PDB file of C-alpha atoms and ligand atoms in Angstrom:
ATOM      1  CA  UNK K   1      87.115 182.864  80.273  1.00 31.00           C
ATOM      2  CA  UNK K   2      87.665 184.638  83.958  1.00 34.00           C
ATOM      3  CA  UNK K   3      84.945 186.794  85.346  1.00 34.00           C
ATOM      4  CA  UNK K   4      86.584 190.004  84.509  1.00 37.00           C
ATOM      5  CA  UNK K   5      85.597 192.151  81.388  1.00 39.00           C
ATOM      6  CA  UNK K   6      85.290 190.639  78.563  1.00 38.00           C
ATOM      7  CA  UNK K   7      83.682 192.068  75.225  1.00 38.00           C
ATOM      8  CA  UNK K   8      83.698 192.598  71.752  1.00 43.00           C
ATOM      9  CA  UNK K   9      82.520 196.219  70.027  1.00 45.00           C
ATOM     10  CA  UNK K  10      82.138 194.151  67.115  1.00 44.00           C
ATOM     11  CA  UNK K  11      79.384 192.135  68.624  1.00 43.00           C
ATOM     12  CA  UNK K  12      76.179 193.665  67.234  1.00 42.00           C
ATOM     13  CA  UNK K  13      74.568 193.454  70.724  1.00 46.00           C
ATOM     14  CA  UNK K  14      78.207 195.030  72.489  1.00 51.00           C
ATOM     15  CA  UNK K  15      75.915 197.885  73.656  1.00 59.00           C
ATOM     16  CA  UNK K  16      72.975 195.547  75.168  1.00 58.00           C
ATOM     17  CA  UNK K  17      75.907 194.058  76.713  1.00 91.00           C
ATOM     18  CA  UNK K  18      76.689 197.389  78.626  1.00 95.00           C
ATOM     19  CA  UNK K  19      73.343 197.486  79.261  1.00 95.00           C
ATOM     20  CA  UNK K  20      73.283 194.789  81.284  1.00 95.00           C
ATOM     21  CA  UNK K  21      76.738 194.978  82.808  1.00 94.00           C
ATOM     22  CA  UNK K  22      75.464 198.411  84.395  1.00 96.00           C
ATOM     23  CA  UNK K  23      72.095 197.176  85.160  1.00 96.00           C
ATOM     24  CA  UNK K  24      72.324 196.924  89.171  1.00 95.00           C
ATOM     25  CA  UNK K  25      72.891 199.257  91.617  1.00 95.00           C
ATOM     26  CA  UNK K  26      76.346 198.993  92.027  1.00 95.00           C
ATOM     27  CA  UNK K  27      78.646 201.082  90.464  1.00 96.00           C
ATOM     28  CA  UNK K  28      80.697 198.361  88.683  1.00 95.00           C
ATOM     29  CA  UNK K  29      84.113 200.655  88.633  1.00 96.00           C
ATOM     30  CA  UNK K  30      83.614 202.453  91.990  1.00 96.00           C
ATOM     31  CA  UNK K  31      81.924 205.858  92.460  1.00 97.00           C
ATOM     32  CA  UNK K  32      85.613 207.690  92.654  1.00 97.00           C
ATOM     33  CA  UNK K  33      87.591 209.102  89.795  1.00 98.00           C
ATOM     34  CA  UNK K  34      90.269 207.075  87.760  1.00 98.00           C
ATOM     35  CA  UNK K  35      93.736 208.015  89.677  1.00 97.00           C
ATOM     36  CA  UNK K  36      95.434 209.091  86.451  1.00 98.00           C
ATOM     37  CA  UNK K  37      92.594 211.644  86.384  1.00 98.00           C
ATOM     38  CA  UNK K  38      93.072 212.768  89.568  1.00 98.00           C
ATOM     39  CA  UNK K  39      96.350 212.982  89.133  1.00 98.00           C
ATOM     40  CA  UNK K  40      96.327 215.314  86.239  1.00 98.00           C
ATOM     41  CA  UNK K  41      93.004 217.192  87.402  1.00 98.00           C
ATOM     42  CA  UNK K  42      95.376 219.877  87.080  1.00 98.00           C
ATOM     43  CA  UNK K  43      96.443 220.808  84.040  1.00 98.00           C
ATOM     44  CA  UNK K  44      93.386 220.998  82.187  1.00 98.00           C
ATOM     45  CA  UNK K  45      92.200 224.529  81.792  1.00 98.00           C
ATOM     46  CA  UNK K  46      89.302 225.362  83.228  1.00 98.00           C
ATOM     47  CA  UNK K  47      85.910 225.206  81.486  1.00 98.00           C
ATOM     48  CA  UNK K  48      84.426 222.536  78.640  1.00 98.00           C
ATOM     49  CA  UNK K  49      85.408 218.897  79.193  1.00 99.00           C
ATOM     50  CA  UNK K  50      84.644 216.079  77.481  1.00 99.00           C
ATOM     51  CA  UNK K  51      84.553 212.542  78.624  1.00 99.00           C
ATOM     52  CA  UNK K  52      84.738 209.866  76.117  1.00 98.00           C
ATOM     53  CA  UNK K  53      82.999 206.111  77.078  1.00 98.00           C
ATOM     54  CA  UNK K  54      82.081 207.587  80.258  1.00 98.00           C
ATOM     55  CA  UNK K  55      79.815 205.095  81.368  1.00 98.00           C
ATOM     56  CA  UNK K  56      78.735 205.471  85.385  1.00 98.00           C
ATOM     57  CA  UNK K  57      80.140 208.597  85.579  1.00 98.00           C
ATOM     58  CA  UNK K  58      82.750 208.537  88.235  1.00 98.00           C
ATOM     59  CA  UNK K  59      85.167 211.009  86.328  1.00 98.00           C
ATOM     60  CA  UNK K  60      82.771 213.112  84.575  1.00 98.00           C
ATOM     61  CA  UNK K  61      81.543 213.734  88.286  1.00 98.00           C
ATOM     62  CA  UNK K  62      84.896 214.593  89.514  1.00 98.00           C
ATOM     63  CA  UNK K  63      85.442 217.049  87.450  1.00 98.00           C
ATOM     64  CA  UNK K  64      81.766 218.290  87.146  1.00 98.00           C
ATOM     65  CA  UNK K  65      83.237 219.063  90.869  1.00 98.00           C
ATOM     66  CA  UNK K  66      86.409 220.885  90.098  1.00 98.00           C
ATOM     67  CA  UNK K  67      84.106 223.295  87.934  1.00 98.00           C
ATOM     68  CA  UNK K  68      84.565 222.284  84.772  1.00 98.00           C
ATOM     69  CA  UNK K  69      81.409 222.074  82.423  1.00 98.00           C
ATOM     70  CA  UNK K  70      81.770 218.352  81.635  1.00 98.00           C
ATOM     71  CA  UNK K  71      79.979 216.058  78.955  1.00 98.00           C
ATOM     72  CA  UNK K  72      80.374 212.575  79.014  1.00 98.00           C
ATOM     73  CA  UNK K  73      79.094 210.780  76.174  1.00 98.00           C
ATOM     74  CA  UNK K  74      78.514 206.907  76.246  1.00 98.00           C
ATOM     75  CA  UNK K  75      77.204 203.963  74.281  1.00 97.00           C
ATOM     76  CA  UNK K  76      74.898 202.801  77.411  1.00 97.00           C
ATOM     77  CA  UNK K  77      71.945 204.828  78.399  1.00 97.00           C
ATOM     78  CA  UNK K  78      71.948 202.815  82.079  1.00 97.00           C
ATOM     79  CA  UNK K  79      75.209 203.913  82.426  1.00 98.00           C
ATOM     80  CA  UNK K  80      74.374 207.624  81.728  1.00 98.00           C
ATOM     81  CA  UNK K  81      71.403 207.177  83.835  1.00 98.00           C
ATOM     82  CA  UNK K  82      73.351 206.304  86.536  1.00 98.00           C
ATOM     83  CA  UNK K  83      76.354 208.948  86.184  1.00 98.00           C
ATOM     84  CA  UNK K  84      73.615 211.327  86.028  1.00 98.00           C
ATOM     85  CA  UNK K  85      72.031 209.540  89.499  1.00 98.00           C
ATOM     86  CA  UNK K  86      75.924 210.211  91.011  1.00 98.00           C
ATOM     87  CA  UNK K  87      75.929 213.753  89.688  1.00 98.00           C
ATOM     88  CA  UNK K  88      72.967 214.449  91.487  1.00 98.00           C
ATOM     89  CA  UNK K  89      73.973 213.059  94.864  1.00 98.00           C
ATOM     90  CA  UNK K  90      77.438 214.618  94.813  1.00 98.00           C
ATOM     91  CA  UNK K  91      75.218 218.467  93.735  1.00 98.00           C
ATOM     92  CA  UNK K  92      77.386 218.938  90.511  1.00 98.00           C
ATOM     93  CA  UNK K  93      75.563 219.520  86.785  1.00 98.00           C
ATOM     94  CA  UNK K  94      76.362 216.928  83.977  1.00 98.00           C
ATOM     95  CA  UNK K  95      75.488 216.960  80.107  1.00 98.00           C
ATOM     96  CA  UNK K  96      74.863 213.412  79.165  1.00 98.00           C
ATOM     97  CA  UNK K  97      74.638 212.145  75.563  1.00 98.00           C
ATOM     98  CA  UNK K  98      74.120 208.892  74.184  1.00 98.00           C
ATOM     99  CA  UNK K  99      75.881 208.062  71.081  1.00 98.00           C
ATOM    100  CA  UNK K 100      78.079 205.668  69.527  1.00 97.00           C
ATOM    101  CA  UNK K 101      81.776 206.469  69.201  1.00 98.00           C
ATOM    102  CA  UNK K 102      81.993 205.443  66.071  1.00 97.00           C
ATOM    103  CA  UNK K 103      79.859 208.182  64.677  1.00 95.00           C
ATOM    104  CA  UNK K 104      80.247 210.504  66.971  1.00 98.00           C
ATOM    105  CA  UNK K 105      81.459 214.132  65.840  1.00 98.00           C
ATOM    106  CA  UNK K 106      83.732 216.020  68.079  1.00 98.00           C
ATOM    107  CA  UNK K 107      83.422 219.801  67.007  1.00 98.00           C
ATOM    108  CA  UNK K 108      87.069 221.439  66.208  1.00 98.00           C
ATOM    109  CA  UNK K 109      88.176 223.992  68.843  1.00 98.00           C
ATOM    110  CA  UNK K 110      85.561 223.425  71.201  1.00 98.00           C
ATOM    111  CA  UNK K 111      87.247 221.437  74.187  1.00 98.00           C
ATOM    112  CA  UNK K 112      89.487 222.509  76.993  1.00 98.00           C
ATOM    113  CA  UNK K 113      89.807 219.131  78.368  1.00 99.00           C
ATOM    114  CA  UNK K 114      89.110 215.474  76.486  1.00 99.00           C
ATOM    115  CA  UNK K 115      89.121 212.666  78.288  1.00 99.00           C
ATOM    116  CA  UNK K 116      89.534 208.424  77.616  1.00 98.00           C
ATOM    117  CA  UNK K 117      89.602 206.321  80.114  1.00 98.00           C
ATOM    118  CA  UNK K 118      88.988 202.190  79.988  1.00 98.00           C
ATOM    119  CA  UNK K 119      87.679 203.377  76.383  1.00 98.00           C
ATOM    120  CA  UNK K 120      88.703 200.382  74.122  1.00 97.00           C
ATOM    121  CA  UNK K 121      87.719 200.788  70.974  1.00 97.00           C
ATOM    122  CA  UNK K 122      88.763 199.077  67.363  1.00 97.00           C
ATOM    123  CA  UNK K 123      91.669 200.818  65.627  1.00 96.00           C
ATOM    124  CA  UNK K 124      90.008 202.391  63.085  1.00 97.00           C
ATOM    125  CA  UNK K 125      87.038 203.706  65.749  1.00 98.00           C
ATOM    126  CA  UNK K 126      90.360 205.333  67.713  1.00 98.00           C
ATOM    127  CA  UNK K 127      92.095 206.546  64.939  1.00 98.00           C
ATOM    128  CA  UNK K 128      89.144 208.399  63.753  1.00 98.00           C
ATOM    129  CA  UNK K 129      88.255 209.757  66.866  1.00 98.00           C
ATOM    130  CA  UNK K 130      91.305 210.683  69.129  1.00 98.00           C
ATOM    131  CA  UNK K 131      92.127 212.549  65.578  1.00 98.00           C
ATOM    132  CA  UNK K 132      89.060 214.529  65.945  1.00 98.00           C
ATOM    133  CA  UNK K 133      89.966 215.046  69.705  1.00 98.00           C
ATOM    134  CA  UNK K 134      93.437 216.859  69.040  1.00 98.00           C
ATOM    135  CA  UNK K 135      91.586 219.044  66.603  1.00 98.00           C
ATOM    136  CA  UNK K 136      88.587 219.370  68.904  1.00 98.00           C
ATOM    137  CA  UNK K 137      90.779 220.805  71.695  1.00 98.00           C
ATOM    138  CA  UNK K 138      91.413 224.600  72.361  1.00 98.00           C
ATOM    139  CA  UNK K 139      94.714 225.902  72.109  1.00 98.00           C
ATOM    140  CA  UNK K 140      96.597 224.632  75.619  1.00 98.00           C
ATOM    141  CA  UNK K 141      93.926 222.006  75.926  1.00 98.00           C
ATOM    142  CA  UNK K 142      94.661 218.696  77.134  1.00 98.00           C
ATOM    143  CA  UNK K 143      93.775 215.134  75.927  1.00 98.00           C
ATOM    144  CA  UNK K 144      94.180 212.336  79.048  1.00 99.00           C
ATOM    145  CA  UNK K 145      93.903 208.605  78.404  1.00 98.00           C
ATOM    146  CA  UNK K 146      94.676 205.719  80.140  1.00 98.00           C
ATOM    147  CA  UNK K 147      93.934 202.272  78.444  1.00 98.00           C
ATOM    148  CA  UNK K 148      95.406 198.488  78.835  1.00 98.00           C
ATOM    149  CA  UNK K 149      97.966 197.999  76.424  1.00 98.00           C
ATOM    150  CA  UNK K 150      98.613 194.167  74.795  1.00 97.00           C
ATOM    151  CA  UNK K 151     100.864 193.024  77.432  1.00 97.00           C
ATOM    152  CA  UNK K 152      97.554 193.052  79.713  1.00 97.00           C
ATOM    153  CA  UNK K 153      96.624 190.002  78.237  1.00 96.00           C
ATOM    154  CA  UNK K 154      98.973 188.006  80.580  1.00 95.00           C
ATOM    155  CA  UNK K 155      97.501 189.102  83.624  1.00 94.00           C
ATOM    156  CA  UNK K 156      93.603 188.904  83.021  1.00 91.00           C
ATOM    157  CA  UNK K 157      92.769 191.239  85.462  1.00 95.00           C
ATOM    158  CA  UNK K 158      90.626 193.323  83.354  1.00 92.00           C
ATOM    159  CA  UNK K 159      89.745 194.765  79.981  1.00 94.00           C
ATOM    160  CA  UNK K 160      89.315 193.126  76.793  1.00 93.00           C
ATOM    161  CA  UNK K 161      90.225 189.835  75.607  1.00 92.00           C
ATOM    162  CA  UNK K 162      90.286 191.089  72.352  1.00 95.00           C
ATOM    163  CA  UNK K 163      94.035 192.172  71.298  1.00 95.00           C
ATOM    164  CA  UNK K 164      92.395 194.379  68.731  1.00 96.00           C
ATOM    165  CA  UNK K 165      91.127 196.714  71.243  1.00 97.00           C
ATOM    166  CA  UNK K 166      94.283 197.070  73.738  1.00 97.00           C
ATOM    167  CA  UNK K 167      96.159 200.369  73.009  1.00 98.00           C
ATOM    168  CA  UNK K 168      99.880 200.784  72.631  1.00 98.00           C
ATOM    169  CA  UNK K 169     101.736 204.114  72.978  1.00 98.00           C
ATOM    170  CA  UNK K 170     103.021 203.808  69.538  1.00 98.00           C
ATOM    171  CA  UNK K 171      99.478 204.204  68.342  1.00 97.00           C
ATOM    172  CA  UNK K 172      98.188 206.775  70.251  1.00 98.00           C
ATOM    173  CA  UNK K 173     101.305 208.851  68.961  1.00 97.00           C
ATOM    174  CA  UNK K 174      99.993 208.308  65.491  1.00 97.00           C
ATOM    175  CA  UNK K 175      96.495 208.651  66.129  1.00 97.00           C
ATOM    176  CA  UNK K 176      97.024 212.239  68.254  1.00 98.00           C
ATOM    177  CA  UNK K 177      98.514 214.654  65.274  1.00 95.00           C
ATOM    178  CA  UNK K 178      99.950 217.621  66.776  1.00 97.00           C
ATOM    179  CA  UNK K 179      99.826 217.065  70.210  1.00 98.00           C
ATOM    180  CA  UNK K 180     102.647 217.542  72.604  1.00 98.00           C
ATOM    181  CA  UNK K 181     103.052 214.661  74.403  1.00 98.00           C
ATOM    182  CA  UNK K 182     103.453 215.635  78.269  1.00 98.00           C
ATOM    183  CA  UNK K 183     103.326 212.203  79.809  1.00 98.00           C
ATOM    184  CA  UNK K 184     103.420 209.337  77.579  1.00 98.00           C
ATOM    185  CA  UNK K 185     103.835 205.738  79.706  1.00 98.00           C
ATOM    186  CA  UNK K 186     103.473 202.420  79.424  1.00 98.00           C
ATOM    187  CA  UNK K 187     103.681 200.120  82.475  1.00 97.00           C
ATOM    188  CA  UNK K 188     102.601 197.576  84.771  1.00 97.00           C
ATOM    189  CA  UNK K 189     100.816 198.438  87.770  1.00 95.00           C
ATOM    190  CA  UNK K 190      98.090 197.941  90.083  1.00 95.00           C
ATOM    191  CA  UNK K 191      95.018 198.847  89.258  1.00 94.00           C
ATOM    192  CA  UNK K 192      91.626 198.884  91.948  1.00 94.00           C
ATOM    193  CA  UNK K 193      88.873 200.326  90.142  1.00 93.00           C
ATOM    194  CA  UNK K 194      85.714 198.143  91.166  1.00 87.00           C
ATOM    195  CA  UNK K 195      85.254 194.455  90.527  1.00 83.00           C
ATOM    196  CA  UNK K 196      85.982 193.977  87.191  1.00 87.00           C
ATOM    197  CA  UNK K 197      89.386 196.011  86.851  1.00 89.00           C
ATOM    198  CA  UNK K 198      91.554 194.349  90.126  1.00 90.00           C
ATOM    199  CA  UNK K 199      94.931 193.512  90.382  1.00 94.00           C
ATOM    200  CA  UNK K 200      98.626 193.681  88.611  1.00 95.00           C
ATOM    201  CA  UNK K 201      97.858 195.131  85.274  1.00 97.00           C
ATOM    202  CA  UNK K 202      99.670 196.380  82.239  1.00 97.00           C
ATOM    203  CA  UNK K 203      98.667 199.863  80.985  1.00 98.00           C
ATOM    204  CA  UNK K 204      99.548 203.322  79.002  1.00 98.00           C
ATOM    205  CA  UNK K 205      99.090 206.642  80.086  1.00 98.00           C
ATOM    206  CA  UNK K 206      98.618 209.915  77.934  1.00 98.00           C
ATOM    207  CA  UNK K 207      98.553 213.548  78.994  1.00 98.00           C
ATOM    208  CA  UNK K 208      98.659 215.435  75.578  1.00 98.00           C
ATOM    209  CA  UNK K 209      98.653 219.027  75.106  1.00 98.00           C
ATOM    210  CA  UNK K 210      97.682 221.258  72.033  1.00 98.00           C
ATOM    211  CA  UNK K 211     100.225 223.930  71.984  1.00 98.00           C
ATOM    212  CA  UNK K 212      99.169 227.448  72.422  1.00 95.00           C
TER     213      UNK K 212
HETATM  214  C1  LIG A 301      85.542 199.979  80.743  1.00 83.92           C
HETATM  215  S1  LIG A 301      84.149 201.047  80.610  1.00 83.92           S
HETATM  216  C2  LIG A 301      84.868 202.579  81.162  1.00 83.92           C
HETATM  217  C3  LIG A 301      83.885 203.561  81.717  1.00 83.92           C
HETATM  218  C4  LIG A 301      84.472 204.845  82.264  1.00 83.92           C
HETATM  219  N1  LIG A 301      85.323 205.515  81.297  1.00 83.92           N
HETATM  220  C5  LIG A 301      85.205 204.629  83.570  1.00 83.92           C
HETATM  221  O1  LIG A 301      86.425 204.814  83.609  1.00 83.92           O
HETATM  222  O2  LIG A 301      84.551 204.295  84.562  1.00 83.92           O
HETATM  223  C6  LIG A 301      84.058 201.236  78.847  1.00 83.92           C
HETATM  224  C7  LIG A 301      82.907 202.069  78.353  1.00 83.92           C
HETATM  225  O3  LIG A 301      83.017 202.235  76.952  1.00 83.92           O
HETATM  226  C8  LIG A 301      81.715 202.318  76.417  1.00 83.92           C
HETATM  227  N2  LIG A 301      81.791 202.024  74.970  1.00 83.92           N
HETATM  228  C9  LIG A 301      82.315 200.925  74.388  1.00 83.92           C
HETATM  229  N3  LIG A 301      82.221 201.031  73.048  1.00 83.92           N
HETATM  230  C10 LIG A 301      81.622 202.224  72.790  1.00 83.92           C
HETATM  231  C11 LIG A 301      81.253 202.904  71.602  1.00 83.92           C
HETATM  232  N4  LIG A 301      81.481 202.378  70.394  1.00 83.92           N
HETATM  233  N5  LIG A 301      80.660 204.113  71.717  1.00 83.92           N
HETATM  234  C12 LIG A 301      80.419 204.670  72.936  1.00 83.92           C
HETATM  235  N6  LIG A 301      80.758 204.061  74.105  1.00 83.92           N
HETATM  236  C13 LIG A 301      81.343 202.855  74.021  1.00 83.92           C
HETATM  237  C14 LIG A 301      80.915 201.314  77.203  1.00 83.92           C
HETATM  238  O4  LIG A 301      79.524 201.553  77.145  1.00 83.92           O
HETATM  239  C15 LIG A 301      81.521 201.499  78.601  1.00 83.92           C
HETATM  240  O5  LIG A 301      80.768 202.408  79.354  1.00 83.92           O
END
């Protein structure tokens, strides 16, 4: 097994195991935001945003800085603790809560912006949720993911080992009822994004929009 990420939600202790993989000082996927964030920073509306799996922070900061009113929910509490440590040093407000995805309610209507980045979850955890997030978002309110797809497994330079938790396009069509789907990708690419995701990698790419 490489050094990169490797886990199992299914694991009983998965969350200890976040935990501990956030435990230093280091921020183990950089301080800056996700490019595919960046790069559609855009076209979300302004106002609530919600960041799924959020862990240290870096993209809930971002757009804490844009203006949006962000809340980034997360499994880890260190993680939390430390997005709301960056939040503070880069002068924007952040909502933190910690809760489990898998139980995790998101209000219908409520969102202007959802957000899912490195968030590999089990199917039926996904399904579940990103269903709730096309519901949960306001009408012209945007849903962005990016995720490793299956094919990552040949290049180990990141994510899951777990084939179960990859995401495929196919899916996330299914799983995001009545969504336009604005960008919809899958391809290989580098990704830079702190020690643990480095190098050629294999990935999808969602920005889906809840028509007006
Ligand atoms: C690869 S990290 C991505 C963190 C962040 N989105 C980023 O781009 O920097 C995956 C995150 O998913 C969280 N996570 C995994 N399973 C979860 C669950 N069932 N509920 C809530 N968070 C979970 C972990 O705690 C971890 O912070």
């Amino acid at each position: 097994m490489s050094r990169k990420e490797r886990y199992s939600p299914d694991r009983p202790e998965r969350h200890r195991s976040w935990d501990e993989r956030y435990a230093g000082e280091e921020y183990v996927y950089g301080t800056e935001p996700n490019e595919f964030v960046v790069a559609v920073a855009d076209r979300i509306p302004r106002g609530r945003v919600l960041c799924l799996a959020e862990g240290e922070g870096r993209n809930a900061v971002f757009l804490a800085g844009l203006g949006h009113d962000v809340t980034a929910v997360d499994a880890s509490s260190v993680g939390l603790a430390k997005a709301q440590r960056l939040a503070a040093e880069r002068a924007v407000t952040l909502k933190t809560v910690h809760a489990d995805l898998a139980d995790f309610t998101i209000e219908p209507e409520s969102w202007e912006g959802i957000v899912s980045i490195w968030a590999h979850l089990p199917r039926p955890i996904r399904t579940r949720l990103y269903g709730q997030a096309a519901r949960g978002l306001v009408p012209g309110g945007v849903f962005v993911l990016m995720a490793y797809t299956p094919a990552q497994l040949e290049y180990g330079t990141g994510g899951p080992s777990d084939p179960a938790l990859l995401v495929e396009l196919s899916s996330l069509r299914e799983d995001l009822p009545g969504l336009d789907l604005v960008i919809g990708r899958e391809f290989i690419r580098e990704v830079h994004e702190g020690t643990l995701h480095d190098g050629r990698s294999a990935v999808v790419q969602v920005l889906a929009r809840r028509p007006d």
